[in-house]
PDB file of C-alpha atoms in Angstrom:
ATOM      1  CA  MET A 261       0.031  -0.272  -0.011  1.00  0.00           C
ATOM      2  CA  VAL A 262       1.404   3.413  -1.077  1.00  0.00           C
ATOM      3  CA  ASN A 263       2.202   5.782   2.081  1.00  0.00           C
ATOM      4  CA  TYR A 264      -0.124   9.484   1.189  1.00  0.00           C
ATOM      5  CA  SER A 265       0.836  10.888   4.557  1.00  0.00           C
ATOM      6  CA  SER A 266       4.486  11.656   3.736  1.00  0.00           C
ATOM      7  CA  VAL A 267       5.249  15.693   2.411  1.00  0.00           C
ATOM      8  CA  CYS A 268       7.528  15.287  -1.239  1.00  0.00           C
ATOM      9  CA  THR A 269      11.256  15.711  -0.600  1.00  0.00           C
ATOM     10  CA  SER A 270      12.076  15.182  -4.007  1.00  0.00           C
ATOM     11  CA  GLU A 271      14.139  18.704  -4.198  1.00  0.00           C
ATOM     12  CA  PRO A 272      15.215  20.479  -0.681  1.00  0.00           C
ATOM     13  CA  GLY A 273      12.881  22.998   0.850  1.00  0.00           C
ATOM     14  CA  TYR A 274       9.479  21.712   1.687  1.00  0.00           C
ATOM     15  CA  PRO A 275       7.860  23.190   3.408  1.00  0.00           C
ATOM     16  CA  ILE A 276       8.140  26.726   1.794  1.00  0.00           C
ATOM     17  CA  ASN A 277       7.702  28.868   4.571  1.00  0.00           C
ATOM     18  CA  LEU A 278       7.329  32.255   3.898  1.00  0.00           C
ATOM     19  CA  VAL A 279       6.328  35.201   6.341  1.00  0.00           C
ATOM     20  CA  GLY A 280       3.798  38.186   5.019  1.00  0.00           C
ATOM     21  CA  LYS A 281       5.028  41.684   5.865  1.00  0.00           C
ATOM     22  CA  THR A 282       2.195  41.296   8.833  1.00  0.00           C
ATOM     23  CA  GLY A 283       5.231  38.716  10.452  1.00  0.00           C
ATOM     24  CA  GLN A 284       2.187  36.289   9.625  1.00  0.00           C
ATOM     25  CA  ALA A 285       4.039  32.837   8.811  1.00  0.00           C
ATOM     26  CA  VAL A 286       2.634  31.242   5.772  1.00  0.00           C
ATOM     27  CA  GLN A 287       3.713  27.221   5.129  1.00  0.00           C
ATOM     28  CA  ILE A 288       3.469  25.518   1.844  1.00  0.00           C
ATOM     29  CA  SER A 289       4.041  21.666   1.487  1.00  0.00           C
ATOM     30  CA  ILE A 290       3.391  19.654  -1.818  1.00  0.00           C
ATOM     31  CA  HIS A 291       2.637  16.106  -1.001  1.00  0.00           C
ATOM     32  CA  ASN A 292       1.162  12.740  -2.800  1.00  0.00           C
ATOM     33  CA  PRO A 293      -2.292  12.046  -2.545  1.00  0.00           C
ATOM     34  CA  SER A 294      -4.340  11.860   0.281  1.00  0.00           C
ATOM     35  CA  GLN A 295      -6.338   8.584   0.618  1.00  0.00           C
ATOM     36  CA  TYR A 296      -9.661  10.319   0.096  1.00  0.00           C
ATOM     37  CA  ILE A 297      -8.638  12.444  -3.531  1.00  0.00           C
ATOM     38  CA  CYS A 298      -7.627   8.934  -5.031  1.00  0.00           C
ATOM     39  CA  ALA A 299     -11.417   7.194  -3.661  1.00  0.00           C
ATOM     40  CA  ASN A 300     -13.142  10.300  -4.860  1.00  0.00           C
ATOM     41  CA  CYS A 301     -11.185  12.091  -7.527  1.00  0.00           C
ATOM     42  CA  GLU A 302     -13.535  11.775  -9.776  1.00  0.00           C
ATOM     43  CA  GLN A 303     -16.048  12.750  -7.539  1.00  0.00           C
ATOM     44  CA  ILE A 304     -14.353  16.446  -6.148  1.00  0.00           C
ATOM     45  CA  LEU A 305     -12.840  16.514 -10.467  1.00  0.00           C
ATOM     46  CA  PRO A 306     -15.049  14.847 -13.100  1.00  0.00           C
ATOM     47  CA  ASP A 307     -12.712  17.025 -15.110  1.00  0.00           C
ATOM     48  CA  TRP A 308      -9.604  15.419 -14.109  1.00  0.00           C
ATOM     49  CA  THR A 309     -10.883  11.367 -15.001  1.00  0.00           C
ATOM     50  CA  GLN A 310      -7.718  11.679 -17.654  1.00  0.00           C
ATOM     51  CA  GLN A 311      -5.388  12.292 -15.035  1.00  0.00           C
ATOM     52  CA  GLN A 312      -2.080  10.091 -14.196  1.00  0.00           C
ATOM     53  CA  PHE A 313      -0.372  12.258 -11.969  1.00  0.00           C
ATOM     54  CA  LEU A 314      -1.749  14.273  -9.599  1.00  0.00           C
ATOM     55  CA  TRP A 315      -0.316  16.719  -6.502  1.00  0.00           C
ATOM     56  CA  VAL A 316      -1.922  18.251  -3.395  1.00  0.00           C
ATOM     57  CA  VAL A 317      -0.511  21.388  -2.433  1.00  0.00           C
ATOM     58  CA  VAL A 318      -1.337  22.389   1.232  1.00  0.00           C
ATOM     59  CA  VAL A 319      -1.470  26.109   2.618  1.00  0.00           C
ATOM     60  CA  LEU A 320      -1.327  27.245   5.889  1.00  0.00           C
ATOM     61  CA  GLN A 321      -1.543  30.587   6.910  1.00  0.00           C
ATOM     62  CA  GLN A 322      -0.699  32.052  10.432  1.00  0.00           C
ATOM     63  CA  SER A 323      -4.433  33.103  11.753  1.00  0.00           C
ATOM     64  CA  LYS A 324      -4.604  36.674  14.298  1.00  0.00           C
ATOM     65  CA  TYR A 325      -6.709  34.116  16.515  1.00  0.00           C
ATOM     66  CA  PRO A 326      -6.826  30.535  17.065  1.00  0.00           C
ATOM     67  CA  LEU A 327      -9.527  29.559  14.411  1.00  0.00           C
ATOM     68  CA  LEU A 328     -11.794  27.348  17.705  1.00  0.00           C
ATOM     69  CA  GLU A 329     -15.359  29.726  18.534  1.00  0.00           C
ATOM     70  CA  ILE A 330     -17.721  31.700  15.814  1.00  0.00           C
ATOM     71  CA  THR A 331     -16.920  35.073  17.094  1.00  0.00           C
ATOM     72  CA  ALA A 332     -16.887  38.661  14.629  1.00  0.00           C
ATOM     73  CA  ASP A 333     -12.933  38.666  14.573  1.00  0.00           C
ATOM     74  CA  THR A 334     -12.809  34.920  13.844  1.00  0.00           C
ATOM     75  CA  GLU A 335     -15.127  35.299  10.592  1.00  0.00           C
ATOM     76  CA  THR A 336     -13.362  38.280   9.489  1.00  0.00           C
ATOM     77  CA  GLU A 337      -9.955  36.313   9.296  1.00  0.00           C
ATOM     78  CA  LYS A 338     -11.463  34.047   8.286  1.00  0.00           C
ATOM     79  CA  GLU A 339     -12.585  35.805   4.913  1.00  0.00           C
ATOM     80  CA  ARG A 340      -9.400  38.197   4.769  1.00  0.00           C
ATOM     81  CA  LEU A 341      -7.119  34.287   4.589  1.00  0.00           C
ATOM     82  CA  ARG A 342      -9.405  32.772   2.185  1.00  0.00           C
ATOM     83  CA  GLU A 343      -8.727  35.562  -0.189  1.00  0.00           C
ATOM     84  CA  LYS A 344      -5.489  35.937   0.499  1.00  0.00           C
ATOM     85  CA  PHE A 345      -5.610  32.727  -0.385  1.00  0.00           C
ATOM     86  CA  MET A 346      -8.054  32.688  -3.321  1.00  0.00           C
ATOM     87  CA  ARG A 347      -5.403  35.764  -5.090  1.00  0.00           C
ATOM     88  CA  PHE A 348      -2.246  33.443  -4.328  1.00  0.00           C
ATOM     89  CA  GLY A 349      -3.700  29.883  -5.854  1.00  0.00           C
ATOM     90  CA  CYS A 350      -4.763  31.683  -8.818  1.00  0.00           C
ATOM     91  CA  ASP A 351      -2.287  32.966  -9.916  1.00  0.00           C
ATOM     92  CA  VAL A 352      -0.153  29.770  -9.288  1.00  0.00           C
ATOM     93  CA  ALA A 353      -3.456  28.237 -11.080  1.00  0.00           C
ATOM     94  CA  PHE A 354      -3.778  30.014 -14.075  1.00  0.00           C
ATOM     95  CA  ASN A 355       0.987  30.197 -14.638  1.00  0.00           C
ATOM     96  CA  LEU A 356       0.652  26.370 -14.221  1.00  0.00           C
ATOM     97  CA  ARG A 357      -2.179  26.343 -16.485  1.00  0.00           C
ATOM     98  CA  ASP A 358       0.127  28.339 -18.727  1.00  0.00           C
ATOM     99  CA  ARG A 359       2.718  26.015 -19.387  1.00  0.00           C
ATOM    100  CA  GLY A 360       0.016  23.265 -19.949  1.00  0.00           C
ATOM    101  CA  TYR A 361      -0.487  21.178 -16.669  1.00  0.00           C
ATOM    102  CA  VAL A 362      -3.602  20.795 -15.501  1.00  0.00           C
ATOM    103  CA  THR A 363      -4.380  22.569 -12.063  1.00  0.00           C
ATOM    104  CA  ASP A 364      -7.400  24.401  -9.400  1.00  0.00           C
ATOM    105  CA  LEU A 365      -7.686  25.322  -6.173  1.00  0.00           C
ATOM    106  CA  ILE A 366     -10.455  24.493  -3.578  1.00  0.00           C
ATOM    107  CA  ASP A 367     -12.363  26.940  -2.128  1.00  0.00           C
ATOM    108  CA  PRO A 368     -11.887  26.735   1.639  1.00  0.00           C
ATOM    109  CA  ARG A 369     -15.577  27.808   2.036  1.00  0.00           C
ATOM    110  CA  THR A 370     -17.450  25.713  -0.492  1.00  0.00           C
ATOM    111  CA  GLY A 371     -14.927  22.725  -0.390  1.00  0.00           C
ATOM    112  CA  TYR A 372     -15.784  23.105  -4.738  1.00  0.00           C
ATOM    113  CA  PRO A 373     -12.869  23.493  -7.178  1.00  0.00           C
ATOM    114  CA  LEU A 374     -12.761  27.040  -8.605  1.00  0.00           C
ATOM    115  CA  LEU A 375     -11.773  26.495 -11.948  1.00  0.00           C
ATOM    116  CA  SER A 376     -13.501  23.158 -12.619  1.00  0.00           C
ATOM    117  CA  HIS A 377     -16.019  21.341 -13.327  1.00  0.00           C
ATOM    118  CA  PRO A 378     -17.328  21.125  -9.771  1.00  0.00           C
ATOM    119  CA  GLY A 379     -18.644  17.031  -8.634  1.00  0.00           C
ATOM    120  CA  PRO A 380     -20.791  16.271  -5.552  1.00  0.00           C
ATOM    121  CA  VAL A 381     -18.595  16.122  -3.146  1.00  0.00           C
ATOM    122  CA  PRO A 382     -17.292  18.780  -1.511  1.00  0.00           C
ATOM    123  CA  HIS A 383     -13.014  18.336  -0.752  1.00  0.00           C
ATOM    124  CA  ASP A 384     -11.829  19.241   3.054  1.00  0.00           C
ATOM    125  CA  ASP A 385      -8.967  20.761   3.370  1.00  0.00           C
ATOM    126  CA  THR A 386      -8.806  20.372   7.169  1.00  0.00           C
ATOM    127  CA  ALA A 387      -9.108  16.627   6.223  1.00  0.00           C
ATOM    128  CA  VAL A 388      -6.769  16.537   3.845  1.00  0.00           C
ATOM    129  CA  ALA A 389      -3.658  18.556   5.928  1.00  0.00           C
ATOM    130  CA  LYS A 390      -4.371  16.251   8.627  1.00  0.00           C
ATOM    131  CA  ALA A 391      -3.752  13.251   6.333  1.00  0.00           C
ATOM    132  CA  LEU A 392      -1.186  14.472   4.674  1.00  0.00           C
ATOM    133  CA  LEU A 393       0.246  16.574   7.660  1.00  0.00           C
ATOM    134  CA  ASP A 394      -0.353  14.309  10.628  1.00  0.00           C
ATOM    135  CA  TYR A 395      -1.203  17.821  12.544  1.00  0.00           C
ATOM    136  CA  PRO A 396      -4.417  17.450  14.917  1.00  0.00           C
ATOM    137  CA  VAL A 397      -7.809  17.860  14.474  1.00  0.00           C
ATOM    138  CA  ILE A 398      -9.828  20.144  17.477  1.00  0.00           C
ATOM    139  CA  LYS A 399     -13.927  18.710  16.137  1.00  0.00           C
ATOM    140  CA  ASN A 400     -16.361  21.554  17.671  1.00  0.00           C
ATOM    141  CA  LYS A 401     -19.026  23.444  15.346  1.00  0.00           C
ATOM    142  CA  CYS A 402     -16.568  23.189  12.880  1.00  0.00           C
ATOM    143  CA  CYS A 403     -12.894  21.010  12.213  1.00  0.00           C
ATOM    144  CA  VAL A 404      -9.694  23.465  13.376  1.00  0.00           C
ATOM    145  CA  LEU A 405      -6.008  21.881  12.556  1.00  0.00           C
ATOM    146  CA  VAL A 406      -3.481  22.404  15.271  1.00  0.00           C
ATOM    147  CA  HIS A 407      -0.685  23.069  13.865  1.00  0.00           C
ATOM    148  CA  PRO A 408       2.333  22.581  16.122  1.00  0.00           C
ATOM    149  CA  GLN A 409       4.037  26.344  16.955  1.00  0.00           C
ATOM    150  CA  TRP A 410       0.656  27.967  15.826  1.00  0.00           C
ATOM    151  CA  GLY A 411      -2.181  26.033  17.205  1.00  0.00           C
ATOM    152  CA  ALA A 412      -5.646  26.929  16.251  1.00  0.00           C
ATOM    153  CA  ALA A 413      -3.684  29.666  14.516  1.00  0.00           C
ATOM    154  CA  VAL A 414      -4.271  28.345  10.872  1.00  0.00           C
ATOM    155  CA  TYR A 415      -6.266  28.782   8.065  1.00  0.00           C
ATOM    156  CA  PRO A 416      -6.062  25.147   5.258  1.00  0.00           C
ATOM    157  CA  SER A 417      -6.102  25.625   1.668  1.00  0.00           C
ATOM    158  CA  VAL A 418      -5.249  23.690  -0.818  1.00  0.00           C
ATOM    159  CA  LEU A 419      -4.016  23.430  -4.818  1.00  0.00           C
ATOM    160  CA  LEU A 420      -3.692  20.228  -7.175  1.00  0.00           C
ATOM    161  CA  SER A 421      -1.834  19.979  -9.840  1.00  0.00           C
ATOM    162  CA  ALA A 422      -0.239  17.340 -12.205  1.00  0.00           C
ATOM    163  CA  ALA A 423       2.593  19.635 -12.779  1.00  0.00           C
ATOM    164  CA  SER A 424       5.576  18.407 -11.058  1.00  0.00           C
ATOM    165  CA  PRO A 425       6.261  19.208  -6.941  1.00  0.00           C
ATOM    166  CA  GLU A 426       9.481  20.859  -8.548  1.00  0.00           C
ATOM    167  CA  ILE A 427       7.759  23.010 -10.805  1.00  0.00           C
ATOM    168  CA  ILE A 428       4.960  23.789  -9.042  1.00  0.00           C
ATOM    169  CA  ALA A 429       7.481  25.036  -5.936  1.00  0.00           C
ATOM    170  CA  SER A 430       9.161  27.341  -8.669  1.00  0.00           C
ATOM    171  CA  VAL A 431       6.459  29.190  -9.005  1.00  0.00           C
ATOM    172  CA  ILE A 432       5.033  29.415  -6.118  1.00  0.00           C
ATOM    173  CA  LYS A 433       9.008  31.432  -5.163  1.00  0.00           C
ATOM    174  CA  ALA A 434       8.306  33.217  -7.324  1.00  0.00           C
ATOM    175  CA  ILE A 435       4.512  34.334  -7.172  1.00  0.00           C
ATOM    176  CA  ALA A 436       4.983  34.201  -3.435  1.00  0.00           C
ATOM    177  CA  PRO A 437       6.988  37.767  -3.747  1.00  0.00           C
ATOM    178  CA  LEU A 438       4.025  39.508  -5.843  1.00  0.00           C
ATOM    179  CA  HIS A 439       1.533  38.660  -2.370  1.00  0.00           C
ATOM    180  CA  GLY A 440       3.669  40.062   0.568  1.00  0.00           C
ATOM    181  CA  TRP A 441       5.699  36.744   1.272  1.00  0.00           C
ATOM    182  CA  THR A 442       9.161  36.784   1.308  1.00  0.00           C
ATOM    183  CA  GLU A 443      10.428  33.114   1.993  1.00  0.00           C
ATOM    184  CA  VAL A 444      12.077  32.639   5.191  1.00  0.00           C
ATOM    185  CA  ASP A 445      14.639  30.347   6.101  1.00  0.00           C
ATOM    186  CA  VAL A 446      13.720  28.298   9.934  1.00  0.00           C
TER     187      VAL A 446
END
């Protein structure tokens, strides 16, 4: 049985660690698909039936607040982080698509792909991040990922691509500065 929980280590530099202008960290890692994605790919992304290879890009943004409770501050913060991911993710996805690689990002709010036809099954970013990173999850009104350094102050999101991890990483590193994210050594 294939181990789907390992971080891709085909090249040094994984995960990609970034920091924004406000000092909030961003961690990006590239993985083989989780068992959930393998089992449900056609239900999540019906347009992708011919894809032999698929990589999952997990984007974790540090939140200003722990996202355990629904408050005006946490809802505003989640929307800000979602918008940041959507802008960044679209730039990465369109760059990879321009190179001929099937790529899409999942809207963290709905669980459906942004650039492909949605299937009947939504994607669950928190569950996939838990499966691929082996981070704990707190289940209350919604599932909250727990990052080893940031605790519950983390906002997960996901891109999917047929491009190789090296190409994905190269595009991410080129586009991140356009969104105010600088690469850092951890």
